[in-house]
Coordinates of C-alpha atoms in Angstrom, one line a residue:
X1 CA 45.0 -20.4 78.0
X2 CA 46.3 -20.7 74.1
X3 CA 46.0 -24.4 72.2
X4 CA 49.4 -24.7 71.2
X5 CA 50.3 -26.6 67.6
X6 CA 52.1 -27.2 64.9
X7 CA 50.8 -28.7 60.9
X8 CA 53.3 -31.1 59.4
X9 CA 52.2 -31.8 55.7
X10 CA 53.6 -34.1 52.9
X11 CA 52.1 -35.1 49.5
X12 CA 50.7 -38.0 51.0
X13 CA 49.5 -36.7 54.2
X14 CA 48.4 -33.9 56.8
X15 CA 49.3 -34.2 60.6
X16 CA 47.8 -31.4 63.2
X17 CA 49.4 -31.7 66.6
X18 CA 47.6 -29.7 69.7
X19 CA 48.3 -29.5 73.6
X20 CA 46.6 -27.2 75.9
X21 CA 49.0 -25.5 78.5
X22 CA 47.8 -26.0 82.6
X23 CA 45.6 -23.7 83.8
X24 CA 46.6 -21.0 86.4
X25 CA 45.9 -21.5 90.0
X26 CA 45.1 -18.0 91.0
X27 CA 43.3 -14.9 89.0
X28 CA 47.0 -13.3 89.0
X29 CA 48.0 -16.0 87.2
X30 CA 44.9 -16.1 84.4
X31 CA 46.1 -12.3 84.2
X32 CA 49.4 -13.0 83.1
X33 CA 48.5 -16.1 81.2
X34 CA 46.0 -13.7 78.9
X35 CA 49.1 -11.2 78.1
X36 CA 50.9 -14.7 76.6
X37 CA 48.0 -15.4 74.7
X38 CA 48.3 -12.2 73.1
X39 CA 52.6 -12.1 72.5
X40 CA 52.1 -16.0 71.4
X41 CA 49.6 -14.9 68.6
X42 CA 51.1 -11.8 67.8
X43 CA 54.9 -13.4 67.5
X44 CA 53.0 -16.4 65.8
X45 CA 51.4 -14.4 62.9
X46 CA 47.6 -15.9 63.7
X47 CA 44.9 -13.6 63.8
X48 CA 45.9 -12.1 67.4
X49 CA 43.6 -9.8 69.7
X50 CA 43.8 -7.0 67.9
X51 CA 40.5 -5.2 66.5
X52 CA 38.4 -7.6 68.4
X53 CA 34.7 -7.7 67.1
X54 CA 32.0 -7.5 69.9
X55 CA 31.4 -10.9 69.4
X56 CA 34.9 -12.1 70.1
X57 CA 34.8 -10.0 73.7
X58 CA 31.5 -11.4 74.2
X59 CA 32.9 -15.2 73.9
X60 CA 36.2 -14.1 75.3
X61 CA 34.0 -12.8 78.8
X62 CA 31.9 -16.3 78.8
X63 CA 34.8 -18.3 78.2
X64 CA 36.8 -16.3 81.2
X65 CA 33.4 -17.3 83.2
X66 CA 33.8 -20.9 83.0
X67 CA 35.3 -23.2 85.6
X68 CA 38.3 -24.6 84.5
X69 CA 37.0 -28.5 83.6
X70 CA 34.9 -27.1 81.1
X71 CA 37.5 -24.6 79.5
X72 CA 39.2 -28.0 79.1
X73 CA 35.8 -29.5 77.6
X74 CA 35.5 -26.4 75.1
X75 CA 39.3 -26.8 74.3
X76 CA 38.5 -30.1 73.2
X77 CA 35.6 -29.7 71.3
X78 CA 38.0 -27.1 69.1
X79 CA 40.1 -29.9 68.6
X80 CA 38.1 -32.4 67.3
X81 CA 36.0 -30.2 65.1
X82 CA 39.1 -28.3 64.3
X83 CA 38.7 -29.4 60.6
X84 CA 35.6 -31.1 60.2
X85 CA 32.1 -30.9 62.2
X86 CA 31.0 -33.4 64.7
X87 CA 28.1 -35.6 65.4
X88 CA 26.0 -33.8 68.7
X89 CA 25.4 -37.2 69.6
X90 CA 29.1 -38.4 69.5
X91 CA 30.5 -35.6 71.1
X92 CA 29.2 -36.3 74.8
X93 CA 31.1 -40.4 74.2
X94 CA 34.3 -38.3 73.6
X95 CA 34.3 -36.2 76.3
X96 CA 33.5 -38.8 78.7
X97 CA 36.6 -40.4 77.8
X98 CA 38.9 -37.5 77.4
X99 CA 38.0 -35.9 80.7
X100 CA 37.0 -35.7 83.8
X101 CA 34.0 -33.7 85.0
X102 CA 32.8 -33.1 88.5
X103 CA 30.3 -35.9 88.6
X104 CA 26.7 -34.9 89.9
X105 CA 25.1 -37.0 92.5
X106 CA 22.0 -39.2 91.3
X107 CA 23.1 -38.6 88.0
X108 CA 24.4 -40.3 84.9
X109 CA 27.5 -38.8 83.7
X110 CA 26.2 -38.5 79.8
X111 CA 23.3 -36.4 81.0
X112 CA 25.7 -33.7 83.1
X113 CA 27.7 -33.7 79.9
X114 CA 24.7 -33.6 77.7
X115 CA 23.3 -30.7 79.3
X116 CA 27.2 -28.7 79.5
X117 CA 27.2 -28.6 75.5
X118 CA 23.5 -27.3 75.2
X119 CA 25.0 -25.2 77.2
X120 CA 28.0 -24.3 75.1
X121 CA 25.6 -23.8 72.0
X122 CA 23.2 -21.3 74.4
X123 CA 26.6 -19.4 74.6
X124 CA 27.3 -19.5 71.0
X125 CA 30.7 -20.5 71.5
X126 CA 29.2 -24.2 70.0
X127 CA 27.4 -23.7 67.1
X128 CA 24.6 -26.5 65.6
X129 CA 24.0 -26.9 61.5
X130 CA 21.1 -28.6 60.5
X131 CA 23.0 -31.9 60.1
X132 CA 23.2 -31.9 64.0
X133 CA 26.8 -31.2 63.8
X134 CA 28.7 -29.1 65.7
X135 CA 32.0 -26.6 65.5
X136 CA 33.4 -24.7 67.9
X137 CA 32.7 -20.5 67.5
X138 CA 34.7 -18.8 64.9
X139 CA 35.9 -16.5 67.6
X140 CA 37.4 -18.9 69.5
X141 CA 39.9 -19.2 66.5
X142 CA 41.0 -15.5 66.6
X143 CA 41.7 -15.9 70.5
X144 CA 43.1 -19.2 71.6
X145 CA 44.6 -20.9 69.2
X146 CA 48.6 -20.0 68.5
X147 CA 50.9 -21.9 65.8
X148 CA 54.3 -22.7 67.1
X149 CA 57.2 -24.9 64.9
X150 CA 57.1 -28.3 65.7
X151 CA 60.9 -28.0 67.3
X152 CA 58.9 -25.2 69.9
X153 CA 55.5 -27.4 70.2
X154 CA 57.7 -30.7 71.2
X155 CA 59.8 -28.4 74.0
X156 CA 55.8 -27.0 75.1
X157 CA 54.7 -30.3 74.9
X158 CA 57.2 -32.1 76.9
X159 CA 55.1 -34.4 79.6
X160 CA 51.9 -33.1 78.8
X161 CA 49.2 -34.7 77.0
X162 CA 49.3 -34.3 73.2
X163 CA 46.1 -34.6 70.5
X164 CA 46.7 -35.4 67.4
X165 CA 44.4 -35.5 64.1
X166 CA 46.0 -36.8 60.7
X167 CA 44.8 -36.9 57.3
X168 CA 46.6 -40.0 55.3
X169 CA 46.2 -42.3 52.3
X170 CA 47.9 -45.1 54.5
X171 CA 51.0 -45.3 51.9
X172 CA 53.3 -44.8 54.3
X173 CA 54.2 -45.1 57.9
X174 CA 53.8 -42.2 59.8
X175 CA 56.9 -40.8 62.3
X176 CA 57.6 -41.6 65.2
X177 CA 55.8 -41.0 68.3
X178 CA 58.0 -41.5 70.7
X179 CA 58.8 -38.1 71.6
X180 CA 55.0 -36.9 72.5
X181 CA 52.1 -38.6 74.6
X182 CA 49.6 -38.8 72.5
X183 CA 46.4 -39.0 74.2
X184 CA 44.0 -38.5 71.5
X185 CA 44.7 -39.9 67.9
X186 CA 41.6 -39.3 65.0
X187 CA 43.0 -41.1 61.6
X188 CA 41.0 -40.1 58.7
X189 CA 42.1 -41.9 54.7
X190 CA 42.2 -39.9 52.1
X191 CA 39.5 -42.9 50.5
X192 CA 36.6 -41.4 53.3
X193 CA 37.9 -37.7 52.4
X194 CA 37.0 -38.2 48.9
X195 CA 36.0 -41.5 48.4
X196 CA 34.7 -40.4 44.9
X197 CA 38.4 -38.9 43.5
X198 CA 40.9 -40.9 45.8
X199 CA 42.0 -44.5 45.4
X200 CA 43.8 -45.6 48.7
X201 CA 44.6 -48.6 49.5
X202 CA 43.5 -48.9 52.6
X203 CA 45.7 -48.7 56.1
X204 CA 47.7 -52.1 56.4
X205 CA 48.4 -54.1 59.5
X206 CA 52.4 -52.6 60.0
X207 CA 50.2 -49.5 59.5
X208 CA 47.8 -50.2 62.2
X209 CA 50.8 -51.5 64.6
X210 CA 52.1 -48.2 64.1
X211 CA 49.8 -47.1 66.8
X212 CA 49.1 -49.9 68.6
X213 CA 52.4 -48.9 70.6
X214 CA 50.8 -45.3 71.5
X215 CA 50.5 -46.8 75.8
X216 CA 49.3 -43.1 76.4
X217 CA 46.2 -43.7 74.3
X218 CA 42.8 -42.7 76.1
X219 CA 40.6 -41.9 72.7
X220 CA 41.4 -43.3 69.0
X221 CA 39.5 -42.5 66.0
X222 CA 39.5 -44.4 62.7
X223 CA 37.5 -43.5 60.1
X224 CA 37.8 -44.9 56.6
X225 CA 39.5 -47.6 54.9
X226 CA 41.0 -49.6 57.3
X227 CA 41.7 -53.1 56.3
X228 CA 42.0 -54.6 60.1
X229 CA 42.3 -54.4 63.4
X230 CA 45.2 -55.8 64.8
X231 CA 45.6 -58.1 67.9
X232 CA 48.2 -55.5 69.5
X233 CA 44.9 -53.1 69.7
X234 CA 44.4 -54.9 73.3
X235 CA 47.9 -53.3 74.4
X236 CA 46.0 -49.7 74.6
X237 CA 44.9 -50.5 78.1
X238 CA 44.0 -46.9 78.6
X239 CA 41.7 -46.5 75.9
X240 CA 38.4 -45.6 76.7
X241 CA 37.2 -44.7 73.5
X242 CA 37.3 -46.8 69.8
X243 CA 36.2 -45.9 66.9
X244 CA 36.8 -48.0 64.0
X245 CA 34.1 -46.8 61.2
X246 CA 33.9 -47.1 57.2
X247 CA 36.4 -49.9 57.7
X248 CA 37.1 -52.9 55.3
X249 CA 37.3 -54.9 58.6
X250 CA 35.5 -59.0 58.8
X251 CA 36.2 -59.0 62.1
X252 CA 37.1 -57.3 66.0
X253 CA 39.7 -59.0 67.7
X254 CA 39.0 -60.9 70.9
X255 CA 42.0 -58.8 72.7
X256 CA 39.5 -55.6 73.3
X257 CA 38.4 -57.7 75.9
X258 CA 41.9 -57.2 77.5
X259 CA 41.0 -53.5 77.4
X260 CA 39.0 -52.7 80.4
X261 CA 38.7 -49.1 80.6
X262 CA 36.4 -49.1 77.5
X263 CA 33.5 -47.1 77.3
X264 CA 32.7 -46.8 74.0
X265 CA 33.2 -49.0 70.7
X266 CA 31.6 -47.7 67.2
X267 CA 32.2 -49.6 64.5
X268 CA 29.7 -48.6 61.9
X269 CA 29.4 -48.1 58.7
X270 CA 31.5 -52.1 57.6
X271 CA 31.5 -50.9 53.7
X272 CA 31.4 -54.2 53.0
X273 CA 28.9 -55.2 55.8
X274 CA 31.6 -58.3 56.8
X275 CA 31.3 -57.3 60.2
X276 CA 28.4 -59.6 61.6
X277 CA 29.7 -60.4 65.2
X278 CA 30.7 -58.9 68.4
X279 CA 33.4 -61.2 70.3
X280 CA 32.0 -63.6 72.7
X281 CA 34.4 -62.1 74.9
X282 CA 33.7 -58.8 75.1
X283 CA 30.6 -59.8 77.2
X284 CA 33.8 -58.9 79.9
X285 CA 33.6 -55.6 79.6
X286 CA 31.8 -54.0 82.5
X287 CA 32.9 -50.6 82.0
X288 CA 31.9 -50.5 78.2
X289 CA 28.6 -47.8 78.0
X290 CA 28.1 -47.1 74.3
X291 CA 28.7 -50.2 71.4
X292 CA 27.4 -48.7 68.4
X293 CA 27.6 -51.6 66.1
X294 CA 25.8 -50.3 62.9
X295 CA 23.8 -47.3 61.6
X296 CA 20.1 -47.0 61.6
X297 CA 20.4 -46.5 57.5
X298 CA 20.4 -49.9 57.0
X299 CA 24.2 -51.8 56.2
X300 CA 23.6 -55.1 58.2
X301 CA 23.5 -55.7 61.7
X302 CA 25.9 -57.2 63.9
X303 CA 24.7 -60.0 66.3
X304 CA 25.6 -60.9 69.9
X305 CA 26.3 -63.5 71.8
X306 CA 24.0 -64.8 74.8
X307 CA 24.8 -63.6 77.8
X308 CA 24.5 -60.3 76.4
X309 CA 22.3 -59.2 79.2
X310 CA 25.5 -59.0 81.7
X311 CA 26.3 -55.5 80.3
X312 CA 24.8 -53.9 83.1
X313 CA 26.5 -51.0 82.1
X314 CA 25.6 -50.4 78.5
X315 CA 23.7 -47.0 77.9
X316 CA 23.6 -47.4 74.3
X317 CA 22.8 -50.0 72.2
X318 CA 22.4 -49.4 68.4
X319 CA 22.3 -52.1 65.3
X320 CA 21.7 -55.4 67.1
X321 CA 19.7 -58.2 65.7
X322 CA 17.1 -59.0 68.6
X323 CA 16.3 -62.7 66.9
X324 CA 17.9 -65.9 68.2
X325 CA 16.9 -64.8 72.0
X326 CA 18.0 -61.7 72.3
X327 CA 15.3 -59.9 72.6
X328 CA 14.6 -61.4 75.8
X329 CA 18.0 -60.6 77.0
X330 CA 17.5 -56.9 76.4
X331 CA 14.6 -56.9 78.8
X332 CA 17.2 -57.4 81.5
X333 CA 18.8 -54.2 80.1
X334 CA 16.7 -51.9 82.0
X335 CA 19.7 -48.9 82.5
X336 CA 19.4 -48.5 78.7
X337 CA 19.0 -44.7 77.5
X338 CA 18.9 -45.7 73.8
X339 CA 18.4 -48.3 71.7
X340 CA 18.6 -49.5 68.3
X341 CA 17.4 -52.5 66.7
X342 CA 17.8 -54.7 62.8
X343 CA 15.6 -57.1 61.0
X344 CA 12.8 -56.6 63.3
X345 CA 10.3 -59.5 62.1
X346 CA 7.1 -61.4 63.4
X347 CA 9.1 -64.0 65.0
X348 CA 10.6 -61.4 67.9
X349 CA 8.1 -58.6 67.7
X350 CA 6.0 -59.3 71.1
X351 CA 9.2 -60.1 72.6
X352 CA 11.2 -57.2 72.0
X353 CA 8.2 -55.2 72.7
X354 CA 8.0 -56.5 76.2
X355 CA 11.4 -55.8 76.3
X356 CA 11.2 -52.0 75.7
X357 CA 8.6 -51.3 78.2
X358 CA 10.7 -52.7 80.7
X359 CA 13.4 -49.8 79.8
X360 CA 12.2 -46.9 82.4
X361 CA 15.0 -44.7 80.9
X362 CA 14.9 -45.3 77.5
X363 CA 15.5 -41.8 75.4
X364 CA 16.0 -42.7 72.2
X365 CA 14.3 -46.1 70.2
X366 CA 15.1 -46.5 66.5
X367 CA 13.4 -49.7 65.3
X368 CA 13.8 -51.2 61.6
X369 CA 12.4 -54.4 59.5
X370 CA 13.5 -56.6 57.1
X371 CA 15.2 -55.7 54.1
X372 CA 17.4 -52.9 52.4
X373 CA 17.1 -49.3 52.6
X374 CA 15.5 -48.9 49.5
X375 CA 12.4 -50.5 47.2
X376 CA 12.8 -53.7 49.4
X377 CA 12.1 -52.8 52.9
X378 CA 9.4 -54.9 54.0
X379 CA 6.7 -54.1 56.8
X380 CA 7.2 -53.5 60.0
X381 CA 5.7 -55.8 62.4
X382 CA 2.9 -54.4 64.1
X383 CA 4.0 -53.5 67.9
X384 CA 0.5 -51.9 68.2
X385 CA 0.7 -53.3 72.5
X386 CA 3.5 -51.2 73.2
X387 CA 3.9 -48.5 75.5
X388 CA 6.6 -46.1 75.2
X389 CA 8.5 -45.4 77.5
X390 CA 7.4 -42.1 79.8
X391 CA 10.7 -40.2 78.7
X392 CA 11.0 -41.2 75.0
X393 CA 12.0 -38.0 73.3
X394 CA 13.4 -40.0 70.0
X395 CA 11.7 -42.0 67.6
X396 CA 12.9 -43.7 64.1
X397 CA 10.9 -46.2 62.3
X398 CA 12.5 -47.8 59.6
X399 CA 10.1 -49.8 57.2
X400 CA 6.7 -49.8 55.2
X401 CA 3.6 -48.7 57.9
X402 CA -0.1 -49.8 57.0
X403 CA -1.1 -46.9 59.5
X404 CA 0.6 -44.4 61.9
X405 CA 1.1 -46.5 65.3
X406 CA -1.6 -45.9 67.6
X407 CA 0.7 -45.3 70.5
X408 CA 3.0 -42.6 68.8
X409 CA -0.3 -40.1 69.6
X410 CA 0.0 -40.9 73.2
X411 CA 4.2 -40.1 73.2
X412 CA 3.8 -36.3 74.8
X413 CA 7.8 -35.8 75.3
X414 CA 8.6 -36.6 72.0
X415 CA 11.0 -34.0 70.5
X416 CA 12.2 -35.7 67.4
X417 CA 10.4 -38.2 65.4
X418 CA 11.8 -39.6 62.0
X419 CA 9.5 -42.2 59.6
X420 CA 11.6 -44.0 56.6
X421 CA 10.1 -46.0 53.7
X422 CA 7.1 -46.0 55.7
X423 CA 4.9 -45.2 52.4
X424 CA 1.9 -44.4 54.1
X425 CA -1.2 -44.1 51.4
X426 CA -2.6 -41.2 53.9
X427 CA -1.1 -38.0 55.4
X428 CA 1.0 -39.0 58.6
X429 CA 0.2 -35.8 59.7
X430 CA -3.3 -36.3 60.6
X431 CA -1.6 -37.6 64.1
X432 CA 1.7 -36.3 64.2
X433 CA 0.8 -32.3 64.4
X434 CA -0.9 -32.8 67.2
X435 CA 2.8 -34.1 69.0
X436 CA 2.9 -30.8 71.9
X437 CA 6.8 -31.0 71.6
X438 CA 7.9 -32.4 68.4
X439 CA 10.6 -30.4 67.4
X440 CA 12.1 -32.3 64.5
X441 CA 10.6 -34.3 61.7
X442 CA 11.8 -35.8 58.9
X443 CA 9.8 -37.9 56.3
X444 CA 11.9 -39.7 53.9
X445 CA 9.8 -41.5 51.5
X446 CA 7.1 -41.5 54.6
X447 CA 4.3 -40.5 52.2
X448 CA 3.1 -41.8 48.4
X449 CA 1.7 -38.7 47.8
X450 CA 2.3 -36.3 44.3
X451 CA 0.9 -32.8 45.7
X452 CA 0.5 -31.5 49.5
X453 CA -1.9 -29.1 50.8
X454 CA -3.6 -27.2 53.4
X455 CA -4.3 -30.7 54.8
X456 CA -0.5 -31.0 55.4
X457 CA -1.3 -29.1 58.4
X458 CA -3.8 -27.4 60.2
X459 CA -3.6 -23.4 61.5
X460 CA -1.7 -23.9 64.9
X461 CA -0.6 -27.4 63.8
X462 CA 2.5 -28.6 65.0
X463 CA 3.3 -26.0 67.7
X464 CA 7.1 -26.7 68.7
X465 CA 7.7 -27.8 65.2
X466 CA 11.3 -26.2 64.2
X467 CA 12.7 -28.4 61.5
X468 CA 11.1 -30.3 58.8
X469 CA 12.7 -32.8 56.5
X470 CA 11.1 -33.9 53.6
X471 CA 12.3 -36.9 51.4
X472 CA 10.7 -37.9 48.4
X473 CA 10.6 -40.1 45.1
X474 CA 7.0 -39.0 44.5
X475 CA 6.2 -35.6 45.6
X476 CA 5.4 -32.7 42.6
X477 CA 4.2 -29.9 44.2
X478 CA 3.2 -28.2 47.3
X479 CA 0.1 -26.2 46.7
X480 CA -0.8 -24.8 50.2
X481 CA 0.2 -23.6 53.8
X482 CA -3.0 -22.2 56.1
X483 CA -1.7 -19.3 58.0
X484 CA -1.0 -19.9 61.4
X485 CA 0.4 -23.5 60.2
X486 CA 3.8 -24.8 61.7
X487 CA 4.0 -21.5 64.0
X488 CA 7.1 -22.8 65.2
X489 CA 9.2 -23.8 62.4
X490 CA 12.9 -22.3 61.5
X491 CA 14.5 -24.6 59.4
X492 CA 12.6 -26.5 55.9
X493 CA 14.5 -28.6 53.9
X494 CA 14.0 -31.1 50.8
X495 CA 16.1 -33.2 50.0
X496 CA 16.4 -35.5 47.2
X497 CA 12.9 -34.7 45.8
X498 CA 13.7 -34.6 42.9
X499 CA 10.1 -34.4 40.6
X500 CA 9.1 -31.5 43.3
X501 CA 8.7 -28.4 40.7
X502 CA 6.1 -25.9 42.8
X503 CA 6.6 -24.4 46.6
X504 CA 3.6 -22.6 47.7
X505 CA 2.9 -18.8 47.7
X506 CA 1.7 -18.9 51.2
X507 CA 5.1 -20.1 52.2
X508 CA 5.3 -16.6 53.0
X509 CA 3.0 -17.2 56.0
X510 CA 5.6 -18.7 57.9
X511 CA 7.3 -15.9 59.1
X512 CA 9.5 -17.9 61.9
X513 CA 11.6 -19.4 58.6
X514 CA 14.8 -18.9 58.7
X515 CA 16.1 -21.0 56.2
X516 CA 15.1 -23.2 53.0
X517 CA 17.5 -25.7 52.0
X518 CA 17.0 -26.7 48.3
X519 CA 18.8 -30.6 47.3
X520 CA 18.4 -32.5 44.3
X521 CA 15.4 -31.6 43.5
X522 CA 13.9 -30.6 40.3
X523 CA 15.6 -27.5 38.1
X524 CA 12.8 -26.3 37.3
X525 CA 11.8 -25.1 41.0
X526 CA 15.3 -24.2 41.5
X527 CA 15.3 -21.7 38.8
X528 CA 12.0 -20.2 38.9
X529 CA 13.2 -19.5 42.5
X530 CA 15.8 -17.8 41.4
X531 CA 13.9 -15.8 38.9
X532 CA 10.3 -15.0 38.6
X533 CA 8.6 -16.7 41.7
X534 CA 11.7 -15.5 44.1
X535 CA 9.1 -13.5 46.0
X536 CA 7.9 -16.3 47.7
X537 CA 11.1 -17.0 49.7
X538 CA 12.3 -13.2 49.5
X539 CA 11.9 -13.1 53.3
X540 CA 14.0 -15.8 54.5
X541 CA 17.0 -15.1 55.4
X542 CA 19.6 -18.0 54.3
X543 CA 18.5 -20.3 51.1
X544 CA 20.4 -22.8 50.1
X545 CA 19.8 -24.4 46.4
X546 CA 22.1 -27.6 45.5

């Protein structure tokens, strides 16, 4: 089936409207609906079918294959990464909300969902970049997606649900919606486009109101420079999804509790860091799975209320302040998949500790102390008596280490472990190769260490190892990789290391690398790269050098 739409642009602002047609009933039907497909695109000037590459038949035969809920899921993820990629994490929360898929008995609906987009990336017709975002195929462009007028997309669109994703500098109101059920609405300011060249003024209440009065509203997306939230917000009361994040905002309003149907709220990112409290009242929400409240980067946390162990439902819990009691509540929390905690200090260490090992399902654990993101993060508090959780696959410690936890050694389903302004004295390493299915790293300022070498890691070290991220104020050089080191690895990036002038000639042992990613870090390693040492990373297919 095509994706219908139409582009309305001004100075001021772009607007993409989408709706996906119904789905045949019977394979006569698909038949005839695949000879539109072809007359829409043709008449339409896109791309069409014709000269189709082997790779488009390939994801036109897979895409055929799939039962019609996730045709609907794929359609979707087109839509939403339509112009910019999104989070792999995020995208399971948005298709929760948007659709409904066949649950699974005995299990959670995130997981089925989880495991349908690995799915869609084994397929190619999702692909991955080493941000962990994801797009939809290039091929799906050439076959499914058909631009109409808008006079033709409002006749198509009549009584169907309509997704909408607009680009605006909030300076002025946008049309009316009356005509059109909007069902998914993503607002993006010109100030997060560009936040560098663009001075916006942020989007004003009337502007917020605007869509307030959207009833049809299941999933709405704000990201930038929003200035509040209004009250009418808790008129949506189908929205399942909220997203308010890079806001100006001091505060949520106490009407979200009015919206029951509420699965997830994100609101990270407060530029300001203003935001420092969830509403007493949206303890109420039994149905809400996912409050994201602020980023594991450090921007303030947000702090609850007591009581906060009623959520019975919450799967995800990321920037809460554990102090004042809370970390006791979270031990009644035992349904949550993953967790992220602020200002960890000595007072509510052993208690949030205890708290953990109560979470049986716990997946993901990000844990950070005191302080900013920078020179001033203090220690973390030792947790040495914890015990992960048995199916911990995701680690992030956030804060200065006097040694690599004990524990961490013991964690055999970890897959992806990340240590920040830990500033170890000695090579983390020592433990962490030894991990049997780490899968991603990254060490961002995790080690005070000028030069690397063979120590970094042993022959065989590291088996599942595929990406390594490497962060550092500090490091000069890299002098040596052992052959049969990182066995495993594909992807090996550097990022902001900016004194690191050498890369080793035995980089060429690593003959899994399949790409070197190259940012800010010093020109002199970028242009002898480029010139008389290029032999050393002749063999890899994709370099990238910022």
């Amino acid at each position: 089936m095509p994706l219908f739409y139409f582009v309305r642009e001004s100075e001021n602002r772009r607007e993409f409207y989408f709706v996906e047609m119904p789905r045949a009933k019977s394979q006569g039907d698909v038949a005839s609906s695949s000879n539109h497909i072809e007359e829409g695109e043709s008449s339409s000037n896109s791309k069409g079918s014709k000269g189709k590459t082997s790779s488009s038949e390939y994801f036109m035969s897979n895409y055929e294959n799939l039962p019609d809920h996730l045709k609907s899921c794929l359609d979707y993820c087109f839509i939403i990464t339509f112009r910019y990629g999104v989070d792999k994490e995020k995208l399971p929360r948005l298709l929760l909300a948007a659709y409904t898929v066949p649950e699974k008995s005995g299990e959670i609906m995130e997981d089925v969902i989880e495991n349908i987009i690995e799915e869609f990336v084994r397929l190619q017709m999702l692909q991955e970049n080493y941000h962990a975002e994801v797009k939809v195929s290039e091929p799906y462009f050439e076959l499914f997606l058909v631009e109409v007028d808008e006079q033709d997309f409002v006749a198509k669109a009549a009584n169907l649900p309509v997704y909408a994703v607009i680009e605006d500098d909030g300076k002025d109101i946008p049309p009316n919606f009356k005509s059109l059920q909007i069902h998914s609405l993503f607002l993006i300011t010109a100030e997060r486009r560009a936040p560098s060249s663009v001075s916006a003024r942020g989007l004003s209440r009337a502007y917020m109101e605007t869509f307030c009065r959207l009833q049809s509203l299941v999933v709405l997306g704000l990201d930038g420079e929003v200035e509040c939230l209004p009250d009418k917000v808790g008129s949506l009361i189908n929205l399942k999804y909220l997203e308010v994040r890079w806001s100006n905002i001091d505060d949520l309003p106490r009407t979200l509790n009015n919206l029951q149907k509420l699965q997830t709220l994100d609101a990270r990112w407060n530029r300001f860091r203003n935001l420092r409290e969830l509403p007493i009242e949206m303890l109420n929400s039994r149905q809400l799975r996912h409050l994201l409240m602020s980023h594991t980067t450090n921007n303030g946390e947000i702090r609850v209320s007591k009581g906060f162990a009623t959520m019975v439902n919450l799967q995800t819990c990321d920037g809460v302040y554990a102090g004042g009691g809370i970390a006791n509540e979270l031990g009644a929390l035992v349904q949550l998949k993953k967790l992220g905690v602020k200002r960890i200090s000595e007072d509510h260490a052993s208690d949030l500790s205890a708290a953990i090992m109560k979470m049986s399902k716990l997946v993901s654990l990000s844990l950070e102390a005191e302080g900013s993101f920078f020179d001033d993060t203090q220690l973390l508090p030792e947790i040495e008596q914890l015990s992960p959780p048995p199916l911990l696959r995701e680690l992030i410690l956030s804060g200065g280490l006097v040694e690599i936890p004990k524990w961490i050694s013991s964690m055999e389903n970890l897959t992806t472990l990340g240590l920040f302004q830990s500033k170890l004295l000695e090579n983390p390493n020592s433990v962490l190769q030894f991990l049997p299915k780490l899968k991603h790293l990254r060490l961002q300022d995790a080690y005070k260490a000028k030069c690397i070498g063979k120590e970094f890691c042993e022959a065989g070290g590291f088996p599942k190892l595929e990406t390594l991220s490497i962060v550092s104020r500090t490091l000069v050089e890299w002098t040596e990789i052992v052959e049969g080191a990182f066995p495993s690895l594909r992807r090996l990036i550097f990022w902001n290391c900016c004194r690191l002038r050498f890369l080793p000639e035995s980089l060429q042992n690593i003959s899994t690398l399949q790409e070197l990613i190259l940012f800010n870090t010093h020109k002199d390693l970028a242009r002898k790269l480029i010139g008389q040492e290029n032999y050393k990373i002749k063999d890899i297919p994709k370099v990238i050098i910022y």
